Coordinates of C-alpha atoms and ligand atoms in Angstrom, one line a residue:
M1 CA 132.2 11.6 -32.7
R2 CA 132.7 8.2 -34.6
D3 CA 132.2 4.8 -32.7
P4 CA 135.6 4.2 -33.3
S5 CA 134.4 0.0 -33.5
R6 CA 131.8 -2.4 -32.4
L7 CA 134.5 -5.2 -32.1
P8 CA 136.7 -6.7 -29.3
T9 CA 139.2 -6.8 -31.5
S10 CA 139.7 -2.9 -31.4
P11 CA 141.1 -1.6 -28.7
G12 CA 138.6 1.1 -29.0
F13 CA 135.9 -1.3 -27.8
W14 CA 136.5 -1.9 -24.4
R15 CA 136.2 1.8 -22.3
S16 CA 137.0 0.7 -18.7
P17 CA 138.9 4.0 -17.6
L18 CA 140.6 1.3 -14.7
R19 CA 142.7 -0.4 -17.1
G20 CA 146.0 0.9 -17.6
T21 CA 149.8 -0.6 -16.4
W22 CA 149.3 0.2 -12.4
F23 CA 146.0 -1.2 -12.1
T24 CA 147.5 -4.9 -14.3
S25 CA 151.1 -4.7 -12.2
V26 CA 149.5 -4.3 -8.5
L27 CA 147.6 -7.5 -9.1
G28 CA 149.9 -9.0 -11.1
L29 CA 152.8 -8.5 -7.8
V30 CA 150.2 -10.6 -5.7
L31 CA 149.7 -12.9 -8.0
L32 CA 153.9 -13.0 -7.8
V33 CA 154.1 -13.9 -4.4
G34 CA 150.9 -16.3 -4.3
I35 CA 151.2 -18.1 -7.0
T36 CA 154.9 -19.0 -6.6
V37 CA 153.5 -20.0 -3.1
L38 CA 150.7 -22.0 -4.3
F39 CA 153.5 -24.0 -6.6
V40 CA 155.7 -25.2 -3.7
T41 CA 152.9 -26.0 -1.3
G42 CA 151.3 -27.7 -4.2
L43 CA 155.0 -29.6 -4.5
V44 CA 155.1 -30.2 -1.1
S45 CA 151.7 -32.2 -1.0
Y46 CA 152.5 -34.3 -4.0
A47 CA 155.9 -35.3 -1.6
A48 CA 153.5 -35.9 1.6
Y49 CA 152.4 -38.7 -0.7
N50 CA 155.8 -40.6 -0.2
P51 CA 154.5 -41.3 -4.2
D52 CA 158.4 -43.3 -4.8
L53 CA 158.0 -45.5 -1.3
S54 CA 155.5 -47.8 -2.9
P55 CA 153.0 -47.4 -6.7
V56 CA 150.2 -48.1 -4.7
N57 CA 150.4 -44.3 -2.9
D58 CA 151.0 -42.4 -6.2
M59 CA 148.2 -40.9 -7.9
T60 CA 150.7 -40.0 -10.9
P61 CA 152.3 -43.2 -11.8
D62 CA 153.5 -40.6 -14.9
K63 CA 155.3 -38.5 -14.2
G64 CA 158.9 -39.3 -15.0
V65 CA 161.8 -36.6 -13.8
L66 CA 158.5 -34.3 -12.8
G67 CA 159.6 -36.8 -9.0
F68 CA 162.7 -35.4 -8.9
Y69 CA 162.4 -33.8 -5.9
L70 CA 160.7 -36.5 -3.9
F71 CA 162.3 -36.1 -0.3
A72 CA 161.3 -38.4 2.5
W73 CA 158.1 -36.6 4.3
P74 CA 158.5 -36.2 7.6
S75 CA 156.7 -37.2 11.0
G76 CA 157.0 -34.2 12.6
P77 CA 155.8 -30.8 14.0
V78 CA 152.9 -32.9 13.5
W79 CA 151.0 -29.6 12.4
L80 CA 153.2 -29.7 9.3
Y81 CA 150.6 -31.0 6.3
R82 CA 147.7 -29.3 8.4
F83 CA 149.5 -26.2 7.5
T84 CA 151.1 -26.9 4.3
Q85 CA 148.1 -28.1 2.7
G86 CA 145.9 -25.7 4.4
L87 CA 147.9 -22.8 3.2
H88 CA 147.7 -24.5 0.1
V89 CA 143.9 -24.6 -0.4
T90 CA 142.7 -21.5 1.4
L91 CA 145.5 -19.4 -0.9
G92 CA 144.4 -20.8 -3.8
V93 CA 140.4 -19.9 -2.7
T94 CA 141.1 -16.2 -2.0
L95 CA 143.3 -15.8 -4.7
V96 CA 140.3 -16.4 -6.9
P97 CA 138.9 -12.7 -7.7
V98 CA 142.5 -11.7 -7.7
L99 CA 143.3 -14.3 -11.0
L100 CA 139.5 -13.1 -12.3
A101 CA 140.2 -9.0 -12.1
K102 CA 144.5 -9.3 -13.5
L103 CA 142.5 -11.4 -16.1
W104 CA 140.2 -8.6 -16.8
S105 CA 142.2 -6.2 -16.5
V106 CA 144.5 -7.8 -19.8
V107 CA 141.9 -9.2 -21.5
P108 CA 141.7 -6.4 -24.4
K109 CA 145.2 -7.9 -25.2
L110 CA 143.5 -11.6 -25.9
F111 CA 141.8 -10.0 -29.1
T112 CA 144.3 -8.1 -30.3
L113 CA 144.7 -8.8 -34.0
P114 CA 146.9 -10.1 -36.5
P115 CA 147.2 -13.0 -34.2
A116 CA 151.1 -12.9 -34.7
R117 CA 152.9 -10.7 -36.3
S118 CA 156.0 -12.3 -36.5
V119 CA 157.4 -15.4 -34.8
T120 CA 158.8 -14.5 -32.0
H121 CA 155.3 -12.5 -31.1
A122 CA 153.6 -15.9 -32.3
L123 CA 155.7 -17.8 -29.9
E124 CA 154.9 -14.9 -27.2
R125 CA 150.8 -14.8 -28.0
I126 CA 151.2 -19.1 -27.6
S127 CA 153.0 -18.8 -24.1
L128 CA 150.1 -16.4 -22.8
L129 CA 147.3 -18.8 -24.1
L130 CA 149.4 -21.5 -21.9
L131 CA 149.1 -18.9 -19.1
V132 CA 145.9 -17.9 -18.7
G133 CA 144.2 -21.5 -20.3
G134 CA 147.1 -23.0 -17.3
G135 CA 145.9 -20.6 -14.9
L136 CA 142.5 -20.8 -15.3
F137 CA 142.4 -25.0 -14.9
E138 CA 144.5 -25.0 -12.3
F139 CA 142.1 -22.7 -10.3
T140 CA 139.3 -24.1 -11.5
T141 CA 140.0 -27.9 -10.8
G142 CA 141.6 -27.0 -8.0
V143 CA 138.2 -25.4 -6.6
L144 CA 135.8 -28.4 -7.8
N145 CA 137.7 -31.1 -6.3
V146 CA 137.5 -29.4 -2.6
Q147 CA 134.3 -28.0 -3.1
L148 CA 132.2 -30.4 -5.3
D149 CA 134.3 -33.9 -4.4
Y150 CA 136.3 -36.0 -6.4
V151 CA 134.1 -34.5 -9.8
F152 CA 136.5 -36.2 -11.7
P153 CA 137.5 -39.8 -9.5
G154 CA 141.1 -40.6 -9.7
S155 CA 142.0 -38.3 -12.3
F156 CA 142.1 -35.6 -10.3
Y157 CA 145.3 -35.6 -9.1
P158 CA 147.1 -36.2 -13.2
L159 CA 145.0 -33.6 -14.2
H160 CA 146.4 -31.0 -11.7
F161 CA 150.0 -32.0 -10.7
Y162 CA 151.0 -32.1 -15.0
G163 CA 148.7 -28.7 -15.6
A164 CA 150.6 -27.0 -12.7
W165 CA 153.9 -27.9 -14.1
V166 CA 152.6 -26.4 -17.5
F167 CA 151.3 -23.8 -16.0
F168 CA 154.2 -21.9 -13.4
A169 CA 156.5 -23.0 -16.6
A170 CA 154.0 -20.2 -18.6
F171 CA 154.0 -18.3 -15.1
L172 CA 157.8 -17.7 -14.8
A173 CA 158.6 -16.8 -18.4
H174 CA 155.7 -14.0 -17.4
A175 CA 156.9 -12.9 -14.6
A176 CA 160.5 -13.0 -16.0
L177 CA 159.4 -10.2 -18.4
K178 CA 156.8 -8.3 -17.0
T179 CA 157.9 -7.8 -13.0
P180 CA 160.8 -5.1 -14.4
T181 CA 157.4 -2.9 -16.1
A182 CA 154.9 -4.2 -12.4
L183 CA 157.9 -2.9 -10.2
R184 CA 158.3 0.6 -12.1
A185 CA 154.5 0.7 -12.6
V186 CA 154.0 0.1 -8.5
R187 CA 157.3 2.9 -7.6
H188 CA 156.6 5.6 -10.3
R189 CA 152.9 5.1 -10.1
V190 CA 152.6 4.8 -14.4
R191 CA 149.2 5.1 -14.7
D192 CA 149.0 4.7 -18.8
E193 CA 151.3 4.5 -20.8
S194 CA 150.5 1.7 -22.0
E195 CA 148.4 -0.3 -24.7
L196 CA 146.0 -1.2 -22.3
A197 CA 144.4 2.4 -21.2
A198 CA 141.1 2.7 -23.4
P199 CA 141.6 5.4 -26.3
C200 CA 138.3 6.6 -25.5
P201 CA 137.5 5.5 -21.8
D202 CA 134.1 6.2 -20.2
A203 CA 133.6 8.3 -17.6
P204 CA 134.9 6.6 -14.4
T205 CA 132.1 5.3 -12.6
V206 CA 134.9 4.4 -9.3
S207 CA 139.1 5.0 -8.4
R208 CA 141.2 2.5 -9.4
R209 CA 141.7 2.1 -5.8
G210 CA 138.1 1.8 -5.2
A211 CA 138.1 -1.4 -7.9
L212 CA 141.4 -3.0 -6.1
G213 CA 139.6 -2.8 -2.6
L214 CA 136.8 -4.5 -4.0
V215 CA 139.0 -7.6 -5.3
G216 CA 140.4 -7.2 -2.2
G217 CA 137.2 -6.9 -0.4
G218 CA 136.3 -10.3 -2.6
S219 CA 139.2 -12.4 -1.5
L220 CA 138.6 -11.5 2.4
L221 CA 135.5 -12.7 2.1
L222 CA 136.5 -15.7 0.5
F223 CA 139.1 -15.9 3.0
L224 CA 137.5 -15.6 6.4
T225 CA 134.7 -18.1 5.0
T226 CA 136.8 -21.3 3.4
V227 CA 140.1 -21.0 6.4
G228 CA 137.9 -22.1 9.2
Q229 CA 137.8 -25.7 7.7
S230 CA 141.5 -25.8 7.9
L231 CA 141.5 -24.6 11.7
G232 CA 139.0 -26.8 13.0
G233 CA 137.2 -26.6 16.7
P234 CA 134.5 -24.2 16.7
F235 CA 136.0 -22.3 13.5
R236 CA 134.4 -25.1 11.3
R237 CA 131.4 -23.5 11.6
T238 CA 132.7 -20.2 9.7
A239 CA 133.8 -22.5 6.9
L240 CA 130.7 -21.4 5.0
L241 CA 132.7 -22.6 1.5
A242 CA 133.2 -25.7 2.8
P243 CA 130.5 -28.4 2.2
H244 CA 132.7 -31.3 3.6
G245 CA 131.4 -33.3 6.2
T246 CA 128.0 -33.6 5.0
A247 CA 128.3 -37.1 7.0
D248 CA 127.5 -34.8 10.3
P249 CA 129.7 -36.6 12.8
G250 CA 127.4 -35.4 15.6
G251 CA 128.6 -35.3 19.2
G252 CA 130.7 -36.7 21.2
P253 CA 134.8 -37.9 21.2
N254 CA 133.6 -39.3 18.0
G255 CA 132.4 -35.6 16.6
F256 CA 134.9 -34.7 14.5
Q257 CA 134.5 -34.3 10.4
I258 CA 134.0 -37.3 8.3
N259 CA 135.7 -37.9 4.7
K260 CA 134.4 -41.6 3.5
T261 CA 131.7 -43.3 5.7
A262 CA 132.1 -46.7 6.7
A263 CA 128.9 -47.1 4.3
Y264 CA 130.4 -45.9 1.5
A265 CA 132.8 -47.5 2.0
G266 CA 131.3 -50.8 1.9
V267 CA 132.8 -51.5 5.1
T268 CA 129.5 -53.6 7.2
A269 CA 129.1 -54.3 11.1
A270 CA 129.5 -58.0 10.2
D271 CA 132.9 -57.4 8.6
T272 CA 134.2 -55.8 11.7
H273 CA 132.5 -57.8 14.6
E274 CA 135.0 -58.8 17.2
D275 CA 134.1 -62.4 15.9
N276 CA 135.0 -61.6 12.3
W277 CA 138.2 -59.5 12.6
R278 CA 141.3 -60.5 12.5
L279 CA 144.3 -57.8 12.2
V280 CA 146.7 -60.2 10.0
V281 CA 150.6 -58.9 9.9
T282 CA 153.3 -60.4 8.2
G283 CA 156.6 -59.7 8.2
R284 CA 159.9 -61.1 8.5
T285 CA 159.1 -64.8 10.8
G286 CA 155.8 -64.9 8.9
T287 CA 152.2 -64.2 9.9
V288 CA 150.2 -63.7 13.3
R289 CA 146.6 -63.3 13.3
L290 CA 145.6 -60.7 15.8
S291 CA 141.6 -60.4 17.8
R292 CA 140.7 -57.5 18.9
A293 CA 141.1 -59.0 22.4
R294 CA 144.4 -60.3 21.6
L295 CA 145.8 -56.3 20.4
L296 CA 144.4 -55.2 23.6
Q297 CA 146.8 -57.2 25.8
L298 CA 149.4 -55.2 24.0
P299 CA 151.0 -52.0 25.1
L300 CA 148.6 -49.2 24.5
H301 CA 150.2 -45.5 23.6
S302 CA 148.6 -42.0 23.1
A303 CA 149.3 -39.5 20.9
S304 CA 147.5 -36.2 20.3
L305 CA 147.0 -35.9 16.1
P306 CA 145.4 -33.7 13.7
I307 CA 143.9 -35.4 10.5
A308 CA 144.3 -33.1 7.7
C309 CA 143.0 -33.9 4.8
V310 CA 143.9 -33.0 1.0
E311 CA 141.2 -31.0 0.4
G312 CA 142.6 -28.6 3.4
W313 CA 139.9 -29.4 5.5
S314 CA 141.5 -30.1 8.9
T315 CA 140.5 -30.8 12.4
A316 CA 142.5 -30.2 16.3
D317 CA 144.1 -32.7 17.7
Q318 CA 142.1 -35.9 18.9
W319 CA 143.7 -37.9 21.4
W320 CA 144.1 -41.4 19.9
H321 CA 145.0 -44.4 21.7
G322 CA 146.4 -47.7 20.4
V323 CA 149.3 -49.8 19.5
R324 CA 152.5 -48.5 18.6
L325 CA 153.1 -49.6 14.8
R326 CA 156.3 -49.9 15.5
D327 CA 155.5 -52.4 18.3
L328 CA 153.7 -54.7 16.0
A329 CA 156.7 -54.4 13.4
A330 CA 158.5 -56.1 16.4
L331 CA 156.0 -59.2 17.0
V332 CA 156.8 -60.2 13.4
G333 CA 160.5 -60.2 13.7
Y334 CA 162.1 -56.3 13.5
D335 CA 163.0 -55.1 16.6
G336 CA 165.1 -52.0 16.6
D337 CA 165.1 -50.3 13.1
P338 CA 161.5 -50.4 11.9
P339 CA 160.8 -51.0 8.1
D340 CA 158.6 -49.7 5.6
V341 CA 154.6 -51.3 6.1
L342 CA 152.0 -51.6 3.4
V343 CA 148.7 -51.3 5.6
E344 CA 145.4 -52.3 4.0
S345 CA 142.1 -52.3 5.1
L346 CA 138.4 -54.1 5.0
Q347 CA 137.4 -52.0 2.2
S348 CA 137.4 -53.7 -1.1
H349 CA 137.2 -50.7 -4.0
G350 CA 138.2 -47.2 -3.8
A351 CA 141.7 -45.0 -4.3
F352 CA 142.2 -45.3 -0.4
R353 CA 141.8 -48.6 0.8
R354 CA 145.3 -49.1 0.4
A355 CA 148.8 -47.1 1.8
A356 CA 152.1 -47.8 2.7
L357 CA 154.0 -45.5 5.1
R358 CA 157.8 -45.4 4.9
A359 CA 160.4 -46.2 7.9
N360 CA 160.8 -42.9 9.4
Q361 CA 157.0 -43.0 10.1
V362 CA 156.5 -46.5 11.4
A363 CA 159.9 -45.4 13.7
D364 CA 158.0 -42.2 15.1
G365 CA 156.6 -43.6 18.4
R366 CA 153.4 -41.0 17.8
S367 CA 152.4 -43.6 14.7
L368 CA 149.6 -46.0 15.9
L369 CA 146.9 -48.0 14.7
A370 CA 144.7 -46.5 16.7
L371 CA 141.8 -48.3 18.5
Y372 CA 140.5 -45.1 20.6
V373 CA 139.7 -41.2 20.4
N374 CA 139.3 -39.4 23.1
G375 CA 138.7 -41.6 25.3
E376 CA 136.2 -43.6 23.5
E377 CA 135.6 -46.4 21.1
L378 CA 136.4 -45.8 17.2
S379 CA 133.0 -44.6 15.5
P380 CA 132.4 -46.8 12.2
D381 CA 132.5 -43.8 10.3
H382 CA 136.0 -43.3 12.0
G383 CA 137.4 -46.5 11.8
H384 CA 136.3 -49.0 14.0
P385 CA 137.9 -52.1 15.1
A386 CA 140.9 -50.0 13.8
R387 CA 142.7 -47.2 11.7
I388 CA 146.2 -45.7 11.3
I389 CA 147.6 -42.9 12.7
V390 CA 151.0 -40.7 12.2
P391 CA 151.9 -37.0 12.9
A392 CA 152.7 -35.1 10.2
A393 CA 151.7 -37.1 7.3
P394 CA 147.9 -36.2 5.2
G395 CA 144.8 -37.7 5.3
V396 CA 145.1 -40.2 3.1
L397 CA 147.5 -42.5 4.6
N398 CA 145.1 -42.2 8.2
T399 CA 144.0 -45.8 6.6
K400 CA 140.9 -46.4 8.4
W401 CA 139.1 -50.2 8.7
V402 CA 142.7 -51.6 9.2
A403 CA 142.8 -55.3 8.1
R404 CA 146.7 -56.3 6.8
L405 CA 150.1 -54.8 7.9
T406 CA 152.7 -56.1 5.8
F407 CA 156.0 -54.9 7.5
G408 CA 159.1 -54.8 5.1
D409 CA 160.6 -53.0 2.8
L410 CA 158.7 -51.1 -0.4
Ligands
HEM501 C1 147.9 -16.3 -13.7 C2 149.1 -15.6 -13.7 C3 149.4 -14.3 -14.5 C4 148.2 -14.6 -16.2 C5 146.6 -15.1 -16.3 C6 148.5 -12.8 -16.6 C7 148.1 -13.1 -17.9 C8 148.2 -11.6 -18.5 C9 148.3 -11.7 -20.2 C10 147.4 -12.2 -21.0 C11 148.9 -10.1 -20.5 C12 149.0 -9.3 -21.2 C13 149.6 -9.5 -22.5 C14 150.8 -9.1 -22.7 O1 150.7 -7.8 -22.0 O2 152.6 -9.5 -22.5 C15 149.7 -9.5 -19.1 C16 149.8 -8.8 -19.2 C17 150.5 -7.9 -17.7 N1 151.0 -8.8 -17.3 FE1 150.3 -10.5 -16.5 N2 150.0 -12.6 -15.7 C18 149.5 -13.0 -14.4 C19 150.6 -12.7 -13.7 C20 151.3 -11.1 -13.3 C21 151.9 -11.3 -12.6 C22 152.5 -12.7 -11.7 C23 152.9 -10.5 -12.9 C24 153.9 -9.3 -11.8 C25 154.8 -9.9 -12.2 C26 152.1 -10.0 -14.0 C27 152.2 -8.6 -14.4 C28 151.8 -8.3 -15.5 C29 152.4 -6.6 -16.5 C30 153.1 -5.2 -15.8 C31 151.8 -6.7 -17.9 C32 151.3 -5.8 -18.9 C33 151.3 -4.5 -18.3 C34 150.5 -3.9 -19.3 O3 151.0 -3.8 -20.4 O4 150.6 -2.4 -19.4 N3 151.5 -10.8 -14.4 N4 149.3 -11.1 -17.7
MTE502 N1 139.9 -47.3 4.3 C1 139.9 -46.0 4.4 N2 140.8 -45.2 4.9 C2 140.7 -43.6 4.6 C3 139.8 -43.0 3.6 C4 138.8 -44.2 2.3 O1 138.3 -43.6 2.0 N3 139.2 -45.4 2.5 N4 140.0 -41.8 3.4 C5 141.4 -41.5 4.1 C6 141.4 -40.0 3.9 S1 141.1 -39.0 2.3 C7 140.8 -39.0 5.3 S2 141.4 -37.4 5.2 C8 141.0 -40.2 6.2 C9 140.0 -39.3 6.8 O2 139.4 -39.4 7.8 P1 137.7 -39.4 9.1 O3 137.2 -39.6 8.4 O4 138.2 -39.9 10.1 O5 138.1 -37.9 9.5 O6 140.7 -40.9 6.2 C10 141.6 -41.4 5.0 N5 141.4 -42.9 5.7
MO503 MO1 141.5 -36.7 2.6

């Protein structure tokens, strides 16, 4: 028998007996559901930042019409962002083996020659380039951001956001073309009528079902070693693939995950000392400066709320104690309906040193300028002497080491 070819552009080069419409279709249908959920939860996460409220919240200021769907992020249920973003990150990590297997299953198609037989064929191949490139790009940027802690400082959000739209457009076109084939193949167990089936296959070393089992097993393993970071509490220890919380929070009331430490933020003990620290609150009736002692004379309230980071990790509910944001708004002339607020921290550099909260978040009685957590003073790394905590909001909006609150319509 003559060796058909040694070049990947020849169909004979590809020998795996696993390739065929059925195998590709099963993986494709899993991606169809999974990637749709990823796209929706991703857009939801962007909306949760309230980027249309103030430029300080917006990580992708050039979004233009892509911001058409933005809405006022609600302040309940308290676990809302914990759920949507935990789902986004956990599902993204879990789908990695499925994506890689899907690409492997169609790789002969990427090499076919001539590159384009007609204009239509050329357009189709360009859309496949955007699909494959976009898919790899979105999964890579997502995983790098979660795993490597801002490898691209400041620029991750626009890359991942614009990339998502390009990828999803190509994905929709592909899904529209292939879903009928995929459903037929899975229903009638069609196997090898496709060009994907190797013309001279090697002897099988694993069945197609066995190969799917391996992919599923890989996904399950990734799921089990990731999901704990979104459950928090004792489950965090099972999140072997979650390198975050490298600053050891220790035990006790402040013993939950830390994002950026006080040292990282350049916030010193002198800055936060009672003698030096004042909370500056500005509003309709002017500015008041409150010492910690003065703050403690205001009515104190409690709320059980989680911290849920964009990176996918979250904590179980912590018990926060402090001054309600709406009471602080009332101090500067907003009785009744409080407006938006711009929150600024002592931190002088870094993306998350300030954030804007919407009126609906300020009005929620569970939104606090917290001074205590779980019955103890905030530790330096959790934002001593005072931090924001808002129900259902992404961690980014829970500014630590607060120095200044400016109430008014933003
Ligand atoms: C990240 C997502 C995806 C990527 C990167 C991807 C990539 C590809 C590529 C490059 C091809 C070969 C080009 C062609 O035959 O026209 C292909 C074929 C195919 N895809 Fe996808 N795909 C994805 C998602 C999906 C989804 C969601 C479905 C199901 C609705 C699907 C079902 C199929 C089917 C049925 C084929 C043809 C198989 C055959 O020719 O026998 N794919 N895919
Ligand atoms: N000033 C300031 N506040 C901040 C941040 C920051 O970098 N600087 N990080 C935010 C992010 S991204 C998260 S997830 C939460 C984490 O809070 P924790 O470290 O107390 O768990 O703090 C938020 N508050
Ligand atoms: Mo975060």
